[in-house]
PDB file of C-alpha atoms in Angstrom:
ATOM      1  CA  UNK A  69      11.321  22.687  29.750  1.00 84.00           C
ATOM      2  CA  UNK A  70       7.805  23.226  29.964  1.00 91.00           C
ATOM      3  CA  UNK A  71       5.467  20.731  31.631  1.00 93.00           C
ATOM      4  CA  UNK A  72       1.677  20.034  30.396  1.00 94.00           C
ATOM      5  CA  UNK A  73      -0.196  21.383  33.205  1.00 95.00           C
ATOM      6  CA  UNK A  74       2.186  24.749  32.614  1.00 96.00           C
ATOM      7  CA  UNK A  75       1.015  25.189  29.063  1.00 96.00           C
ATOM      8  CA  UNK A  76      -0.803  27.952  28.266  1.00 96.00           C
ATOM      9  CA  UNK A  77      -4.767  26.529  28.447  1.00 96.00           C
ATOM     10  CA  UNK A  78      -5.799  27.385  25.267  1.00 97.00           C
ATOM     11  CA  UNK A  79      -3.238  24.953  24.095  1.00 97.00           C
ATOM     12  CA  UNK A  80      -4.163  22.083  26.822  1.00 97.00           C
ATOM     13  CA  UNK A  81      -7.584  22.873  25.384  1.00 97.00           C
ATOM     14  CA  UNK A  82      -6.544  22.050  21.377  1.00 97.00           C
ATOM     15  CA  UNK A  83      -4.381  19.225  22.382  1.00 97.00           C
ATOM     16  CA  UNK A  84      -7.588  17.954  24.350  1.00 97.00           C
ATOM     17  CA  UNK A  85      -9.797  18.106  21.747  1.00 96.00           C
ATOM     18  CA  UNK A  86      -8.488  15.952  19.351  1.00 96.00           C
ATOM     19  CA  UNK A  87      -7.672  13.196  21.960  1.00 96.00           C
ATOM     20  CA  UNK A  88     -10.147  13.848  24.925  1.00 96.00           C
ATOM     21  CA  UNK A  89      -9.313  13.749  28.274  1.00 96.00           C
ATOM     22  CA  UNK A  90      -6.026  13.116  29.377  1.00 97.00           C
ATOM     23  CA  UNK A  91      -5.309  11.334  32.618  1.00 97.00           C
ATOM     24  CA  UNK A  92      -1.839  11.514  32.924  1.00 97.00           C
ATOM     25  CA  UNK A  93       1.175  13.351  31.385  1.00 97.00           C
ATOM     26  CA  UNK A  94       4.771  12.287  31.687  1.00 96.00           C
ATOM     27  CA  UNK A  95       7.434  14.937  30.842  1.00 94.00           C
ATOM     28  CA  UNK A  96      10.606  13.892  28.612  1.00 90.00           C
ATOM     29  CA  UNK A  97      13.734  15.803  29.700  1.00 80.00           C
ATOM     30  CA  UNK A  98      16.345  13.794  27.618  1.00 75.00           C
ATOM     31  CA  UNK A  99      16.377  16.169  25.364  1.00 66.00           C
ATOM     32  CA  UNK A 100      16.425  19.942  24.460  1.00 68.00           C
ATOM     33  CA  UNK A 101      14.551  20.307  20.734  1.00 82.00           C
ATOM     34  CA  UNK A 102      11.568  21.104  22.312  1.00 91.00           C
ATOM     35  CA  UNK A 103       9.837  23.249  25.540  1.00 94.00           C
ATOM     36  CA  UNK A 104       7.281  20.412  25.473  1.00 95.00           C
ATOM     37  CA  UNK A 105       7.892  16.919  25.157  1.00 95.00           C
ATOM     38  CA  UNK A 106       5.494  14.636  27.035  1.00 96.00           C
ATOM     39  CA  UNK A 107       3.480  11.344  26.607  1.00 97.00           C
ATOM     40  CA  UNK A 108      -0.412  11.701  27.369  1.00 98.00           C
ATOM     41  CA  UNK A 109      -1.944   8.914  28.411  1.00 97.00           C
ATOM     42  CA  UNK A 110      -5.994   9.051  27.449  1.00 96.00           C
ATOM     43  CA  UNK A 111      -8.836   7.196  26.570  1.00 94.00           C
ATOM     44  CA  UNK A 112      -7.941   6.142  22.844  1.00 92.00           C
ATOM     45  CA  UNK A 113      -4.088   5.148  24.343  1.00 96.00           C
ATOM     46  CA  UNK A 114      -1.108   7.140  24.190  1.00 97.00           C
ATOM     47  CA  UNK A 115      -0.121  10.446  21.888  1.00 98.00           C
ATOM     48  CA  UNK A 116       3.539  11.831  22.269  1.00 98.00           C
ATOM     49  CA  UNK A 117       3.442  15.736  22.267  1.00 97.00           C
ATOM     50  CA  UNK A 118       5.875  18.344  21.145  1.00 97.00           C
ATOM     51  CA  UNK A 119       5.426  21.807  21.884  1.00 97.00           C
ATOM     52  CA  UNK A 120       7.863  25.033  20.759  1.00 97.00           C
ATOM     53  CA  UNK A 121       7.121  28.620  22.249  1.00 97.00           C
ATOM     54  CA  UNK A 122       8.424  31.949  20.473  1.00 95.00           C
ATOM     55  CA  UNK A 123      10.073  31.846  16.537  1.00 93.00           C
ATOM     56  CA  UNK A 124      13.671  29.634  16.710  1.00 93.00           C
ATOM     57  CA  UNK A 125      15.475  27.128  14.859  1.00 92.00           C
ATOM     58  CA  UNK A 126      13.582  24.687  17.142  1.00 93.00           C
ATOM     59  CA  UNK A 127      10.702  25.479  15.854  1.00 96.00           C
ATOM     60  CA  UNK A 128      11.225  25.457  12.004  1.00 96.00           C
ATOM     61  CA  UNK A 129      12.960  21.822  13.060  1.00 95.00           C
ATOM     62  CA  UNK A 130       9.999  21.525  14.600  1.00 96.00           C
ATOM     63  CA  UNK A 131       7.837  22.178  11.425  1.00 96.00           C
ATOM     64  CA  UNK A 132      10.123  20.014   9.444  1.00 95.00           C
ATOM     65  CA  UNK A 133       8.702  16.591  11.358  1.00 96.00           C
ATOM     66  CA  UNK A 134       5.612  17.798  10.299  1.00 96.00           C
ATOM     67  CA  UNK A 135       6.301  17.824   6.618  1.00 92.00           C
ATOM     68  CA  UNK A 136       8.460  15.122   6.649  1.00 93.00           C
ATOM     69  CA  UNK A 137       6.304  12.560   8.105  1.00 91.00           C
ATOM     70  CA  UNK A 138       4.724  12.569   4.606  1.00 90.00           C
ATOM     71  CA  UNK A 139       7.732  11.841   2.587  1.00 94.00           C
ATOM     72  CA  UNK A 140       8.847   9.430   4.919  1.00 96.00           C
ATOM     73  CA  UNK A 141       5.907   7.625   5.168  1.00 94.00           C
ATOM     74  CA  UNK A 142       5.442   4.143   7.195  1.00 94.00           C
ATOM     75  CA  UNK A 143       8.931   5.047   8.672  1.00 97.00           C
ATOM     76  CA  UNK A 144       7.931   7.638  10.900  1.00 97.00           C
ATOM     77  CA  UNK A 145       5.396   8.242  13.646  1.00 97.00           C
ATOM     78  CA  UNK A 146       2.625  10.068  11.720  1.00 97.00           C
ATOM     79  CA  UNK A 147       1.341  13.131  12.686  1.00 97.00           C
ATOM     80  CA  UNK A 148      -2.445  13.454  14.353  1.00 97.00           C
ATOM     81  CA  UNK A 149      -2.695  16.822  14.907  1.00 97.00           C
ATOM     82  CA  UNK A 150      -0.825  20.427  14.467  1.00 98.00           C
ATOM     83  CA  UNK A 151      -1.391  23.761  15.093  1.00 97.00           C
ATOM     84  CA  UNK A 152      -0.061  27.051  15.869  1.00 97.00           C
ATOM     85  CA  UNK A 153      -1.801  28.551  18.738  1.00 97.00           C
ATOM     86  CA  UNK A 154      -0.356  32.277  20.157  1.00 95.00           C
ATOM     87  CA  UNK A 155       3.251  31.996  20.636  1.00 96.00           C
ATOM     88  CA  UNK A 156       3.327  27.935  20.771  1.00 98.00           C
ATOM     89  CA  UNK A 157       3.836  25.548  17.821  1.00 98.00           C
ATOM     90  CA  UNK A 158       2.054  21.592  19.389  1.00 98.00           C
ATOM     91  CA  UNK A 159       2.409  18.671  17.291  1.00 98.00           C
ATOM     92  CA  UNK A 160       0.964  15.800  18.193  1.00 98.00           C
ATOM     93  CA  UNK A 161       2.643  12.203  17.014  1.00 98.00           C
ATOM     94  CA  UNK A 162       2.039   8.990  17.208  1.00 97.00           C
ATOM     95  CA  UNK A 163       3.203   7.335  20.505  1.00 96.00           C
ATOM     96  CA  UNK A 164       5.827   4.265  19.311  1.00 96.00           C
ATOM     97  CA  UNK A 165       6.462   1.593  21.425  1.00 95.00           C
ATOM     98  CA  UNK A 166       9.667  -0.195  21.034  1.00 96.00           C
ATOM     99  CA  UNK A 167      13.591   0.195  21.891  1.00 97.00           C
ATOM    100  CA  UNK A 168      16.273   1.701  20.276  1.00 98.00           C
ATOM    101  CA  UNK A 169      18.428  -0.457  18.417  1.00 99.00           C
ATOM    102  CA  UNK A 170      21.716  -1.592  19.527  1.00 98.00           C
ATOM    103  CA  UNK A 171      24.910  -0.703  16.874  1.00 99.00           C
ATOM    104  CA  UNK A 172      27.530  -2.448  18.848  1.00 98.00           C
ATOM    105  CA  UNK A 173      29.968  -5.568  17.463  1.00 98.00           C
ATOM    106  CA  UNK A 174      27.369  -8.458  17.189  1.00 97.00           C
ATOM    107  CA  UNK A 175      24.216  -6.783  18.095  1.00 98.00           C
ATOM    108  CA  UNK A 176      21.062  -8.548  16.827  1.00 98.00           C
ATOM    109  CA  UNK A 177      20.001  -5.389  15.651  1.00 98.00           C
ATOM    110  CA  UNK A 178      22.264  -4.775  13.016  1.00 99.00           C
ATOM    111  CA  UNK A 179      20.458  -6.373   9.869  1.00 98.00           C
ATOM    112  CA  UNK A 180      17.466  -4.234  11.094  1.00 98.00           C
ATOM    113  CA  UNK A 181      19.577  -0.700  11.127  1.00 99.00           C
ATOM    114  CA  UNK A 182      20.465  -1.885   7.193  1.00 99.00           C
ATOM    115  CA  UNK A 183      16.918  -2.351   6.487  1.00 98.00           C
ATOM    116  CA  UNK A 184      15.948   0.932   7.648  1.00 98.00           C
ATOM    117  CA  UNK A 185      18.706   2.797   6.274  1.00 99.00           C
ATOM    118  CA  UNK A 186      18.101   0.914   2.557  1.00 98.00           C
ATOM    119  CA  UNK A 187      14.232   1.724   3.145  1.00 98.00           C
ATOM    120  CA  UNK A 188      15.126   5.542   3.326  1.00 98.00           C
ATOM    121  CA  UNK A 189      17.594   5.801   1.036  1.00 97.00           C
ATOM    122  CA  UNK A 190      14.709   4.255  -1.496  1.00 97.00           C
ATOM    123  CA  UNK A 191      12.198   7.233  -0.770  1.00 97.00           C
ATOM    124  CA  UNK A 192      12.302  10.640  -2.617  1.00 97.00           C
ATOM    125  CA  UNK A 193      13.892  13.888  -1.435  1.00 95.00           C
ATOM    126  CA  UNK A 194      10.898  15.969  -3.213  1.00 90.00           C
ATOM    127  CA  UNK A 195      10.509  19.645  -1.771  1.00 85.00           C
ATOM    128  CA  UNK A 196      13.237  18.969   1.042  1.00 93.00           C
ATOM    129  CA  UNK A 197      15.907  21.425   1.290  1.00 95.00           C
ATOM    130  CA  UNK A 198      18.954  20.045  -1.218  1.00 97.00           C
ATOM    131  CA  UNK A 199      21.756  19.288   1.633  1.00 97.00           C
ATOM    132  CA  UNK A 200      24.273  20.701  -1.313  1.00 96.00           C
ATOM    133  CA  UNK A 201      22.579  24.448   0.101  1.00 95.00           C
ATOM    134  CA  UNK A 202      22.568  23.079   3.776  1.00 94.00           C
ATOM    135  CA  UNK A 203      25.876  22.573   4.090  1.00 94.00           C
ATOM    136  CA  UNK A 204      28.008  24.601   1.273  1.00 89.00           C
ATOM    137  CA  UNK A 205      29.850  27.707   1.477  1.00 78.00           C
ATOM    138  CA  UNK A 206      31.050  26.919   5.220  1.00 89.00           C
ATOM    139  CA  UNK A 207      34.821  27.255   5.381  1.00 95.00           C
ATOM    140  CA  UNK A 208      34.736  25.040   9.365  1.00 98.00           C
ATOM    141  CA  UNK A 209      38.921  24.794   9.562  1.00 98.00           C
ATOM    142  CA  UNK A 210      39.509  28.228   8.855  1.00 97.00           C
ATOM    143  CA  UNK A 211      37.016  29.343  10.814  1.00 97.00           C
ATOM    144  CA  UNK A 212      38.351  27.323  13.267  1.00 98.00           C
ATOM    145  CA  UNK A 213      41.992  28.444  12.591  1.00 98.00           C
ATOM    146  CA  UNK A 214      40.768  32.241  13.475  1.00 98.00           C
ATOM    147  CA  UNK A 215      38.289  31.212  16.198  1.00 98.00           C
ATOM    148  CA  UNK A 216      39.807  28.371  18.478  1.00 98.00           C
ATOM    149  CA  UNK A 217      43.263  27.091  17.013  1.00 98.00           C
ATOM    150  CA  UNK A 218      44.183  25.450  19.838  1.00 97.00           C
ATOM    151  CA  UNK A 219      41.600  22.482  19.256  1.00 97.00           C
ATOM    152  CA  UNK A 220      43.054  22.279  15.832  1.00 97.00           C
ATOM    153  CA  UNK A 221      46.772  22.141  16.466  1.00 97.00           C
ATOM    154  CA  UNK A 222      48.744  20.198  14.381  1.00 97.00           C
ATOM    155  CA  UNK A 223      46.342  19.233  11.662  1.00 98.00           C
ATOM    156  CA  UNK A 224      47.294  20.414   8.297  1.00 98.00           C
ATOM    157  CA  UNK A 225      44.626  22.993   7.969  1.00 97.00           C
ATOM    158  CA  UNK A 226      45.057  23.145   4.121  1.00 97.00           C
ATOM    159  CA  UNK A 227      44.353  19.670   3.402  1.00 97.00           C
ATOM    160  CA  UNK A 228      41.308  19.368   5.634  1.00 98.00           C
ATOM    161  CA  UNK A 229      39.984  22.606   3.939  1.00 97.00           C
ATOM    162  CA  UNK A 230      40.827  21.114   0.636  1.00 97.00           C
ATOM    163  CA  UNK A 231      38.375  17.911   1.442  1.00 98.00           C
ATOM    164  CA  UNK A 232      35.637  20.294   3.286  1.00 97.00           C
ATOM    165  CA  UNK A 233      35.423  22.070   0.367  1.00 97.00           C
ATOM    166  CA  UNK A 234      34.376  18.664  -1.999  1.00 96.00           C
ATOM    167  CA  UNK A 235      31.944  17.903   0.370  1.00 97.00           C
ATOM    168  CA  UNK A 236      28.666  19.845  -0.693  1.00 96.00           C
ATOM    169  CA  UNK A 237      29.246  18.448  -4.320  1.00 96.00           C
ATOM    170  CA  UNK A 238      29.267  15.018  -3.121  1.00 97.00           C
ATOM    171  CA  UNK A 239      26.452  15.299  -1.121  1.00 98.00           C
ATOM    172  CA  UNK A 240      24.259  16.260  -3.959  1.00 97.00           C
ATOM    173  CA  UNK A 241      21.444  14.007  -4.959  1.00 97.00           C
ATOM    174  CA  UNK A 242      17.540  13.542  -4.909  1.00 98.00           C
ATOM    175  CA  UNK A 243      17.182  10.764  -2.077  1.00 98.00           C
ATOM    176  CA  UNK A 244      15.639  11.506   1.042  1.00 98.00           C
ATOM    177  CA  UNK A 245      18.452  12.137   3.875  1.00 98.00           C
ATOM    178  CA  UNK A 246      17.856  12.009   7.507  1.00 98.00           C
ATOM    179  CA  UNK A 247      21.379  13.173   8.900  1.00 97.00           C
ATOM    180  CA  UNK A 248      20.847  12.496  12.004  1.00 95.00           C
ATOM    181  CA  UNK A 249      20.751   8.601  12.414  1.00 96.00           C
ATOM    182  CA  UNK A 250      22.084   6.522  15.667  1.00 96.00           C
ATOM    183  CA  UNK A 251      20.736   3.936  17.412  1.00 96.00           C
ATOM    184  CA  UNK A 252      18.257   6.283  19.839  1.00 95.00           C
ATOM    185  CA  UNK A 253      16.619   7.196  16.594  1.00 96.00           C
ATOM    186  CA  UNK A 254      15.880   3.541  15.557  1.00 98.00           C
ATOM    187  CA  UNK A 255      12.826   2.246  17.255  1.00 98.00           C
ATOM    188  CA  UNK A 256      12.326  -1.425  17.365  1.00 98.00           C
ATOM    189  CA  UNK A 257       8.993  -2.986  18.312  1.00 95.00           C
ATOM    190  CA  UNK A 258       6.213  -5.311  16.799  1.00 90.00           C
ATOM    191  CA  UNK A 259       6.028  -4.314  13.160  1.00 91.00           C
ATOM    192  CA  UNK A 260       8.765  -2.778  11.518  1.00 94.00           C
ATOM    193  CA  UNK A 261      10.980  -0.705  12.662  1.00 97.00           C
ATOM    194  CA  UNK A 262      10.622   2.977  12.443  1.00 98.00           C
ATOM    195  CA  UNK A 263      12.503   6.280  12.915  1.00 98.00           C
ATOM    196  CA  UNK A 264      12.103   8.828  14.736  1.00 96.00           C
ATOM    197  CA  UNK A 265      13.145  13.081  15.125  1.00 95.00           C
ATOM    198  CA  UNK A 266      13.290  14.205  11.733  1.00 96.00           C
ATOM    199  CA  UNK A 267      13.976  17.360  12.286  1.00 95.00           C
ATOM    200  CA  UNK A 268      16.892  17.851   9.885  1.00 95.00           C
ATOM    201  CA  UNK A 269      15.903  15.990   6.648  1.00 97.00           C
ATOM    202  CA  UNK A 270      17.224  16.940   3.440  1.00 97.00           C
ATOM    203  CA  UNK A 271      17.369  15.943  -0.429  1.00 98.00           C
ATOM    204  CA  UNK A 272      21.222  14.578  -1.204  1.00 98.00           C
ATOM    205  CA  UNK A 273      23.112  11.511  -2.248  1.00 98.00           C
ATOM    206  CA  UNK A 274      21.984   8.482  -0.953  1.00 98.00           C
ATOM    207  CA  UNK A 275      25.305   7.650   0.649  1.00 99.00           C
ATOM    208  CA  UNK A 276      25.022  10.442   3.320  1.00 99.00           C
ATOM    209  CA  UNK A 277      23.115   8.580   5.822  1.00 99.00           C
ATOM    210  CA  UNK A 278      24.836   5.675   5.407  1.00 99.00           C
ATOM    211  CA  UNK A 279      28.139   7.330   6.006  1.00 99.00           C
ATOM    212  CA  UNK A 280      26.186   8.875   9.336  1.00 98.00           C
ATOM    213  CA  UNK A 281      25.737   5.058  10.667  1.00 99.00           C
ATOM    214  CA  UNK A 282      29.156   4.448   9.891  1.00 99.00           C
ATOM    215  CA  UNK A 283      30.447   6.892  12.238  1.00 98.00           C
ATOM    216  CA  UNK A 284      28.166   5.494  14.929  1.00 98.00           C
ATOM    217  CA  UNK A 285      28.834   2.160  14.860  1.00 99.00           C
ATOM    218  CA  UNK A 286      33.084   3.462  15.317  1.00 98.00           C
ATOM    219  CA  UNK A 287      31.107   5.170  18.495  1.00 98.00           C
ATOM    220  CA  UNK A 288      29.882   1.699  19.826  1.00 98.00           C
ATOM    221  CA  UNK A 289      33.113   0.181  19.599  1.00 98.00           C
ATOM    222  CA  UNK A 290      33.518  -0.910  15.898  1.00 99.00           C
ATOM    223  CA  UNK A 291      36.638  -0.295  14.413  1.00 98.00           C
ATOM    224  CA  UNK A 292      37.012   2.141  11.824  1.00 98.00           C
ATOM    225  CA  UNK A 293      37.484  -0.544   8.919  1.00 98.00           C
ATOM    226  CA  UNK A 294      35.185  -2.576  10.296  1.00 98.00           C
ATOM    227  CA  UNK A 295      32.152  -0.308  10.352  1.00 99.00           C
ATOM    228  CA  UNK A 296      33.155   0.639   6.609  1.00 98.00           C
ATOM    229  CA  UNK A 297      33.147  -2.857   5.713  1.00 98.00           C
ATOM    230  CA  UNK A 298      29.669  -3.973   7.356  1.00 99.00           C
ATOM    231  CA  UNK A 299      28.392  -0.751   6.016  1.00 99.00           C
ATOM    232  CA  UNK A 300      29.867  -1.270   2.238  1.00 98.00           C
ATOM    233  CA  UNK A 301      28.039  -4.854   2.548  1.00 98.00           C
ATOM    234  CA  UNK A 302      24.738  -4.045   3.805  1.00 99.00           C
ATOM    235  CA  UNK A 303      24.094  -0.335   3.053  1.00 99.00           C
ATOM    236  CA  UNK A 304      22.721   0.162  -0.562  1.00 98.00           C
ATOM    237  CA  UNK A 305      23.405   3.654  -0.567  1.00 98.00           C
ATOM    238  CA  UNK A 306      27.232   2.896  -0.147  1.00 97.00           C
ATOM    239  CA  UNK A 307      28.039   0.485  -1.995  1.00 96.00           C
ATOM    240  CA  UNK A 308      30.354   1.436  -5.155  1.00 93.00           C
ATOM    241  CA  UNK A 309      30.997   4.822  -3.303  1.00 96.00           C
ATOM    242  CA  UNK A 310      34.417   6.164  -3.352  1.00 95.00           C
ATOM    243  CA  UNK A 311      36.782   5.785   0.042  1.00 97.00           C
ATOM    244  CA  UNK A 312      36.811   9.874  -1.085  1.00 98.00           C
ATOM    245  CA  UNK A 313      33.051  10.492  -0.099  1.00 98.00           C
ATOM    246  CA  UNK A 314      33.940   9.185   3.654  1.00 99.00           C
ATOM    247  CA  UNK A 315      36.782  11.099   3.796  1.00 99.00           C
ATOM    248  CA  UNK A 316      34.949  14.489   2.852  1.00 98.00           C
ATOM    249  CA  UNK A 317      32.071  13.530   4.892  1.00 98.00           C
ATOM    250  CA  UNK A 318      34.341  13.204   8.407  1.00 99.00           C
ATOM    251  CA  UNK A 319      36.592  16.050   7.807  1.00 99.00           C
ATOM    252  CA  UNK A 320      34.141  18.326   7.078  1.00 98.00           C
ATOM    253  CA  UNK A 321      31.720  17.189  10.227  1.00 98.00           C
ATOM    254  CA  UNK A 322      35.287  17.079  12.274  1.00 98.00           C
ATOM    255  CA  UNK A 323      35.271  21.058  11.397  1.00 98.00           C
ATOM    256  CA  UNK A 324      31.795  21.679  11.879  1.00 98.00           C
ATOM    257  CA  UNK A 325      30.875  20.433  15.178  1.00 98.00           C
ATOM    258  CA  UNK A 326      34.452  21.118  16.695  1.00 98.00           C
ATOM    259  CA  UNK A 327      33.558  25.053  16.003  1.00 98.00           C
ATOM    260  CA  UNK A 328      29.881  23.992  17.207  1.00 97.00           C
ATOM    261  CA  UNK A 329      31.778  23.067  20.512  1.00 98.00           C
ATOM    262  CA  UNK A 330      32.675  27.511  20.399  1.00 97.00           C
ATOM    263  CA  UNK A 331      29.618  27.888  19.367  1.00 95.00           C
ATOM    264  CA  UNK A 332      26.863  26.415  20.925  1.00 91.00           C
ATOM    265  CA  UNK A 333      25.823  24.410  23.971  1.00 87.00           C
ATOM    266  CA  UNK A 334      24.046  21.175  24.069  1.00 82.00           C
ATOM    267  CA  UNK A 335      24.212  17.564  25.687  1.00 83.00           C
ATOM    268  CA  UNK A 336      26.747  16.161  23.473  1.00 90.00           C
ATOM    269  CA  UNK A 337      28.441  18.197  21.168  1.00 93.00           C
ATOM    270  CA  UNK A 338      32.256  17.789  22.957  1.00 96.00           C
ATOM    271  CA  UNK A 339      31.574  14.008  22.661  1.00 96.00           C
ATOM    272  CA  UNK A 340      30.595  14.366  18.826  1.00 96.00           C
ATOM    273  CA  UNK A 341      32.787  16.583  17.814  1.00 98.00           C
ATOM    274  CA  UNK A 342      35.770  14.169  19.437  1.00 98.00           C
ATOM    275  CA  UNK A 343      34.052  11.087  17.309  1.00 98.00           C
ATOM    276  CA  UNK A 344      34.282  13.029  14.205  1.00 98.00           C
ATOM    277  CA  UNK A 345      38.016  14.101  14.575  1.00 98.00           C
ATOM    278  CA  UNK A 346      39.409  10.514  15.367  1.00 98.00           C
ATOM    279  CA  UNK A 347      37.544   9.128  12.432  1.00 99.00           C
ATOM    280  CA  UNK A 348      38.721  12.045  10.177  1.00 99.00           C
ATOM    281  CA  UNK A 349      42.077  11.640  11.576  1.00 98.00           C
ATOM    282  CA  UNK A 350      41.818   7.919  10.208  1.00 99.00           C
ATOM    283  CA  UNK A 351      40.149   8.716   6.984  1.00 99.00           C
ATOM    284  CA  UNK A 352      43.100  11.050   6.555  1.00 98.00           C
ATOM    285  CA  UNK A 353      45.572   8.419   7.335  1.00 98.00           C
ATOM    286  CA  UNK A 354      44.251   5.836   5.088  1.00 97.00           C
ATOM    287  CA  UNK A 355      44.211   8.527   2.081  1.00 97.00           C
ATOM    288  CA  UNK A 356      47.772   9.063   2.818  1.00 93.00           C
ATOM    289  CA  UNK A 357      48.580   5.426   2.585  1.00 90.00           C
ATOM    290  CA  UNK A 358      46.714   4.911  -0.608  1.00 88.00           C
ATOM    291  CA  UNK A 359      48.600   7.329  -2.167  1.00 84.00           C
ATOM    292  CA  UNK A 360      52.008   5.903  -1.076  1.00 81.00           C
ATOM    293  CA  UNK A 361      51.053   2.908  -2.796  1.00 70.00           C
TER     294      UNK A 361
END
């Protein structure tokens, strides 16, 4: 991580003149998106600050919160200011103030999470990048079975290919898609609520991000049926979708971020990719019962 007074100063000086002076700057580590993340506290209040150095993934995710705050509108923090100055990408959002919202059995917070989630679902995928093209043409088990079988043993391989596979059809749609909601993301304060870190928004079916909040509300201790059922109820984007979609949707996130585990590195991926296989594991099961009966 980079910290504000280790920028480069040409970029201190752009960031400092569109909001003045800043007396204080306080670094945010919980994270690794960005080299820069810091709150500036100056005159006209506070301005949260992203910064990206060198060409990366980070920094195209970077450049998709700046297109995205459009399409998102009211939802997220809007954008003041953006440039690309030498090697460094800065954005500068609006600061937020607020807390996360809670997803666990009984939180307050709930009926909020469905309002946001039924606000997005409502807006327009436009230019977005279709998550059909995102996420197709990725065979996760088998390149799992070749890669790391051992953290695969003993599921049947060909049936959790089969329902990767439908996944990128169902997904399909014109609705914009956040893919990355939890609770940290959900930012509750005065007004309404908003959302932040869109950094991997796409065009798809509204049932995608839905299906996201259902596998973190298993994560803060809902059951499985539960968190389908409270999600069926209040979740527009769900409702009349088929027990299929779910099932697609966790076995093919099961493969990807269990060969993300082999792959990459980052705060949380073991835990994620362990969240995704027990509630694949259970999708799996109920399939198997359906058909029984």
């Amino acid at each position: 991580m980079t910290t504000w007074q280790e920028l480069p100063g040409e970029v201190r000086d752009f960031v400092r003149g569109h909001v003045g002076p800043v007396s204080s700057a306080v670094e945010i580590t919980n994270g690794r998106s960005s080299d820069l993340a810091a709150v500036l506290d100056t005159a006209a209040g506070r301005v949260f600050v992203k910064g990206v150095e060198g060409v990366s993934r980070r920094m195209r995710h970077l450049r998709n919160e700046i297109t995205t705050s459009t399409l998102a509108g009211d939802l997220a923090p809007a954008v003041l200011f953006a440039e690309d100055i030498g090697e460094w990408l800065v954005v500068g959002f609006e600061y937020l103030t607020g807390r996360p919202a809670g997803l666990s059995p009984g939180s307050v917070d709930l009926p909020v999470v469905a309002d946001v989630v039924n606000r997005i679902g409502a807006r327009p995928g436009d230019d977005t990048r279709p998550l059909r093209k995102r996420f197709g043409a990725n065979d996760w088990w088998g390149r799992l079975d070749a890669d790391a079988p051992e953290l695969i043993e003993g599921w049947d391989l060909a049936d959790a290919a089969r329902w990767s596979a439908a996944f990128p059809t169902l997904i399909d749609g014109d609705r914009l898609v956040h893919t990355d909601l939890h609770g940290d993301q959900i930012i509750i304060g005065d007004g309404p609520a908003r959302v932040i870190d869109w950094a991997f928004p796409g065009a798809g079916a509204a049932w995608v991000d839905p299906a996201f909040i259902v596998l973190r509300l298993i994560e803060a201790g809902h059951e499985p049926a539960d968190a389908e059922q409270w999600a069926r109820t209040h979740l527009k984007g769900l409702q009349g979708t088929d027990d299929a979609h779910l099932t697609a949707f966790a076995v093919y996130l099961a493969g990807m971020w269990t060969h993300w585990t082999i792959t990459r590195t980052g705060p949380g991926l073991h835990h994620r990719a362990g969240l995704a296989r027990d509630y694949a594991a259970w999708r799996l099961a109920q399939e198997s019962e359906a058909s029984e009966n």
